[in-house]
Every structure is written in structure tokens, then in C-alpha cells.
Amino acid sequence: MEHYVPAAHTTADVVRQAIIPASASDQCALATILMRGRATVPSKMVTHNWGNLFRDLIAAVIADALGEQDYRLVAALLEEDSEILERALRQAGRLHDTYWICAVAVNQHTGICGANPHFDRDPVLKEVHPTCSCSLPKHFNSTPPLSTCGASIGCEMNKFTDMMMLLASRDAGFAQVVAVDAHFDLFSRAWCVGELAEARRMGMP
């Protein structure tokens, strides 16, 4: 994504302009490519709003790995000198910590890749985000076959609480990181609030 501007591009923009194109040939989640097909269990999940700056999402994850509660300094370093952050993570022994981020862990080619119904535009190019022409079947929340509760079995986007329950049952230390955006829009997103409520119900740190 050569035109990436940290202060302008949101996670949604990066999904459309980078994550989907980068995974199109393999038609899989970007995480599968990054981990070279190796099954990798995350130690933490990240609750975030796709309208947040992608820079701030990554900054929140790095700040958490470094034991910081505020990601503003990390966000600034991501733009100015990311090598400082890499050295800090390596020295702290946290460079290879694993986090579950839906934009990367979910296979976008079984969901949103083929359509842009609201004609969302890139904030820098001012062009409508492209769609993907891959042939994978799409599964949304009401796509048959359905479970007994009426949710699509094939849909990956309605399994977040199931994922939380599974990983928390296997690892008592499985934790949630909340990447709050500058405008606190996260708290107006139903999925984000649902993840917060589920984590509280399960007693996740």
C-alpha cells in the first residue's frame, strides 16, 4: 500500500487496500500467509473499531506488549522511527507475542471482499475502494446452513465470542486488549461492546 498515510488511513481502508489484495491469490486470511500456514494460538485478542486509524490499532498492540497503558508515544514512533519500537520489543522479549486481530485473522475472501455497498473511498486517493474478484463462496450471518440459533455455520464473522470462549478455556491467561480510538467510537459499535461484555462475563484479564 504505497500511498499509506498513517494519520489518514483507517483499519477499514487498510483491509480494502492492503489485506484483501495481499491475500487474494491464496484466498485465505492474511494471518495464514504471515504465519506460513503454521497453526498459531494467540495469547491475546484485540477489540477495536475498523473506523480507527490503523496506525493507532498497531500502536495499541505494541504499547500493550511493552506494558504501556497509553499508545500515543508509540503511535508517534511508528511514524518517526519504528526501529526504536522493534528494539524495545526485542529487548523486552516481546517481539513474538501473538495477538488475534479480526482484520487479519478472519478470511476476508469468504465475506466482504467482493462488494463495497456504501462505495467507501480511500481518504488519500479519493477513489472508491476496489473489490475482489475471487471465486470463494461468501458466508454472512444469515447464509445457510444455519445453526439452531439461526446463525450461519460457514460465516467467520459471527464466531468471535465462540473464539473467545474456546481460547479462554484453553489458556487461563488469555486476555483482551481494547484499542480505544481517539473519538471513543468503539463504544458505539455493537460487536465491540459485545466483545467487552463477553470478556467481562468470562472474567478475562
mmCIF file of C-alpha atoms in Angstrom, residues 14-156:
data_model
loop_
_atom_site.group_PDB
_atom_site.id
_atom_site.type_symbol
_atom_site.label_atom_id
_atom_site.label_comp_id
_atom_site.label_asym_id
_atom_site.label_seq_id
_atom_site.Cartn_x
_atom_site.Cartn_y
_atom_site.Cartn_z
ATOM 1 C CA VAL A 14 -6.085 -0.979 5.034
ATOM 2 C CA VAL A 15 -8.312 -4.051 4.790
ATOM 3 C CA ARG A 16 -9.582 -2.880 1.389
ATOM 4 C CA GLN A 17 -6.311 -1.562 0.006
ATOM 5 C CA ALA A 18 -3.746 -3.962 1.502
ATOM 6 C CA ILE A 19 -5.064 -7.004 3.377
ATOM 7 C CA ILE A 20 -7.538 -8.209 0.756
ATOM 8 C CA PRO A 21 -5.169 -7.686 -2.214
ATOM 9 C CA ALA A 22 -2.250 -9.298 -0.343
ATOM 10 C CA SER A 23 -4.271 -12.440 0.365
ATOM 11 C CA ALA A 24 -6.224 -12.610 -2.917
ATOM 12 C CA SER A 25 -4.048 -15.176 -4.670
ATOM 13 C CA ASP A 26 -4.274 -17.585 -1.737
ATOM 14 C CA GLN A 27 -7.887 -16.678 -0.902
ATOM 15 C CA CYS A 28 -7.244 -17.054 2.812
ATOM 16 C CA ALA A 29 -6.797 -14.956 5.931
ATOM 17 C CA LEU A 30 -3.699 -12.794 5.839
ATOM 18 C CA ALA A 31 -2.660 -14.400 9.134
ATOM 19 C CA THR A 32 -2.377 -17.754 7.348
ATOM 20 C CA ILE A 33 0.118 -16.223 4.923
ATOM 21 C CA LEU A 34 2.062 -14.318 7.580
ATOM 22 C CA MET A 35 2.389 -17.444 9.732
ATOM 23 C CA ARG A 36 3.211 -19.543 6.637
ATOM 24 C CA GLY A 37 0.301 -21.865 7.302
ATOM 25 C CA ARG A 38 1.516 -22.734 10.798
ATOM 26 C CA ALA A 39 -1.292 -23.034 13.358
ATOM 27 C CA THR A 40 -0.654 -20.240 15.856
ATOM 28 C CA VAL A 41 -2.596 -19.742 19.077
ATOM 29 C CA PRO A 42 -2.827 -16.091 20.193
ATOM 30 C CA SER A 43 -2.248 -15.085 23.784
ATOM 31 C CA LYS A 44 -4.494 -12.025 23.486
ATOM 32 C CA MET A 45 -7.380 -10.757 21.371
ATOM 33 C CA VAL A 46 -7.776 -7.152 20.287
ATOM 34 C CA THR A 47 -11.134 -5.403 20.410
ATOM 35 C CA HIS A 48 -11.068 -2.440 18.044
ATOM 36 C CA ASN A 49 -13.139 -0.276 15.736
ATOM 37 C CA TRP A 50 -12.472 -0.525 12.000
ATOM 38 C CA GLY A 51 -13.006 3.236 11.762
ATOM 39 C CA ASN A 52 -9.971 3.791 13.962
ATOM 40 C CA LEU A 53 -6.652 4.744 12.394
ATOM 41 C CA PHE A 54 -4.708 1.609 11.520
ATOM 42 C CA ARG A 55 -1.640 3.286 12.993
ATOM 43 C CA ASP A 56 -3.383 3.550 16.357
ATOM 44 C CA LEU A 57 -4.516 -0.081 16.272
ATOM 45 C CA ILE A 58 -0.936 -1.247 15.786
ATOM 46 C CA ALA A 59 0.284 1.272 18.361
ATOM 47 C CA ALA A 60 -2.166 -0.100 20.931
ATOM 48 C CA VAL A 61 -0.890 -3.638 20.382
ATOM 49 C CA ILE A 62 2.767 -2.594 20.671
ATOM 50 C CA ALA A 63 2.029 -0.482 23.745
ATOM 51 C CA ASP A 64 0.360 -3.468 25.390
ATOM 52 C CA ALA A 65 3.333 -5.697 24.598
ATOM 53 C CA LEU A 66 5.617 -3.118 26.222
ATOM 54 C CA GLY A 67 3.387 -2.825 29.290
ATOM 55 C CA GLU A 68 2.205 0.692 28.478
ATOM 56 C CA GLN A 69 -1.356 1.888 29.059
ATOM 57 C CA ASP A 70 -1.199 4.823 26.616
ATOM 58 C CA TYR A 71 -0.294 4.326 22.946
ATOM 59 C CA ARG A 72 0.254 7.944 21.883
ATOM 60 C CA LEU A 73 4.049 7.839 22.114
ATOM 61 C CA VAL A 74 4.116 4.504 20.294
ATOM 62 C CA ALA A 75 1.915 5.943 17.534
ATOM 63 C CA ALA A 76 4.339 8.820 17.096
ATOM 64 C CA LEU A 77 7.327 6.464 16.976
ATOM 65 C CA LEU A 78 5.610 4.313 14.354
ATOM 66 C CA GLU A 79 5.733 7.340 12.073
ATOM 67 C CA GLU A 80 9.111 8.706 13.086
ATOM 68 C CA ASP A 81 11.362 5.755 13.972
ATOM 69 C CA SER A 82 9.787 2.310 14.131
ATOM 70 C CA GLU A 83 13.201 0.696 14.655
ATOM 71 C CA ILE A 84 13.175 2.033 18.222
ATOM 72 C CA LEU A 85 10.000 0.066 18.863
ATOM 73 C CA GLU A 86 11.417 -3.084 17.297
ATOM 74 C CA ARG A 87 14.491 -2.849 19.511
ATOM 75 C CA ALA A 88 12.354 -2.255 22.601
ATOM 76 C CA LEU A 89 10.170 -5.258 21.839
ATOM 77 C CA ARG A 90 13.204 -7.452 21.224
ATOM 78 C CA GLN A 91 14.925 -6.319 24.429
ATOM 79 C CA ALA A 92 11.749 -6.944 26.412
ATOM 80 C CA GLY A 93 11.410 -10.418 24.896
ATOM 81 C CA ARG A 94 8.007 -9.499 23.460
ATOM 82 C CA LEU A 95 8.745 -9.311 19.727
ATOM 83 C CA HIS A 96 6.998 -12.598 19.016
ATOM 84 C CA ASP A 97 3.929 -12.178 21.228
ATOM 85 C CA THR A 98 0.758 -13.253 19.431
ATOM 86 C CA TYR A 99 -2.439 -11.206 19.142
ATOM 87 C CA TRP A 100 -5.748 -12.051 17.465
ATOM 88 C CA ILE A 101 -6.899 -9.152 15.243
ATOM 89 C CA CYS A 102 -10.050 -9.847 13.255
ATOM 90 C CA ALA A 103 -8.988 -7.908 10.156
ATOM 91 C CA VAL A 104 -6.009 -10.240 9.761
ATOM 92 C CA ALA A 105 -7.294 -13.467 11.350
ATOM 93 C CA VAL A 106 -10.638 -13.650 9.524
ATOM 94 C CA ASN A 107 -10.631 -14.731 5.879
ATOM 95 C CA GLN A 108 -11.983 -11.620 4.170
ATOM 96 C CA HIS A 109 -12.436 -13.653 0.963
ATOM 97 C CA THR A 110 -15.337 -15.583 2.479
ATOM 98 C CA GLY A 111 -17.048 -12.339 3.443
ATOM 99 C CA ILE A 112 -16.717 -8.705 2.453
ATOM 100 C CA CYS A 113 -14.090 -8.803 -0.297
ATOM 101 C CA GLY A 114 -16.433 -8.897 -3.263
ATOM 102 C CA ALA A 115 -18.574 -5.852 -2.529
ATOM 103 C CA ASN A 116 -18.358 -2.253 -1.392
ATOM 104 C CA PRO A 117 -22.052 -1.460 -0.929
ATOM 105 C CA HIS A 118 -21.530 2.025 0.538
ATOM 106 C CA PHE A 119 -18.926 2.991 -2.076
ATOM 107 C CA ASP A 120 -16.393 3.788 0.637
ATOM 108 C CA ARG A 121 -13.442 5.763 -0.668
ATOM 109 C CA ASP A 122 -9.747 5.867 0.056
ATOM 110 C CA PRO A 123 -9.110 9.086 2.039
ATOM 111 C CA VAL A 124 -5.910 9.845 0.118
ATOM 112 C CA LEU A 125 -6.646 8.692 -3.423
ATOM 113 C CA LYS A 126 -10.292 9.800 -3.164
ATOM 114 C CA GLU A 127 -11.197 6.737 -5.198
ATOM 115 C CA VAL A 128 -13.805 4.092 -4.351
ATOM 116 C CA HIS A 129 -12.158 1.115 -2.715
ATOM 117 C CA PRO A 130 -11.720 -1.776 -5.167
ATOM 118 C CA THR A 131 -13.470 -5.100 -4.747
ATOM 119 C CA CYS A 132 -12.031 -8.577 -5.163
ATOM 120 C CA SER A 133 -12.990 -10.938 -7.964
ATOM 121 C CA CYS A 134 -12.053 -14.160 -6.178
ATOM 122 C CA SER A 135 -14.374 -17.131 -6.568
ATOM 123 C CA LEU A 136 -14.704 -18.168 -2.931
ATOM 124 C CA PRO A 137 -18.330 -18.513 -1.728
ATOM 125 C CA LYS A 138 -19.373 -15.739 0.658
ATOM 126 C CA HIS A 139 -20.875 -16.507 4.058
ATOM 127 C CA PHE A 140 -22.678 -13.830 6.036
ATOM 128 C CA ASN A 141 -24.680 -14.180 9.249
ATOM 129 C CA SER A 142 -27.839 -15.442 7.533
ATOM 130 C CA THR A 143 -26.170 -17.616 4.876
ATOM 131 C CA PRO A 144 -27.374 -21.261 5.074
ATOM 132 C CA PRO A 145 -26.802 -23.711 6.586
ATOM 133 C CA LEU A 146 -27.834 -22.173 9.889
ATOM 134 C CA SER A 147 -27.220 -23.302 13.447
ATOM 135 C CA THR A 148 -30.072 -23.967 15.867
ATOM 136 C CA CYS A 149 -29.840 -20.329 16.989
ATOM 137 C CA GLY A 150 -30.248 -19.110 13.396
ATOM 138 C CA ALA A 151 -26.652 -18.038 12.710
ATOM 139 C CA SER A 152 -24.703 -19.064 9.632
ATOM 140 C CA ILE A 153 -22.388 -22.003 10.291
ATOM 141 C CA GLY A 154 -19.986 -21.064 7.490
ATOM 142 C CA CYS A 155 -19.667 -17.391 8.458
ATOM 143 C CA GLU A 156 -16.400 -16.470 10.200
#
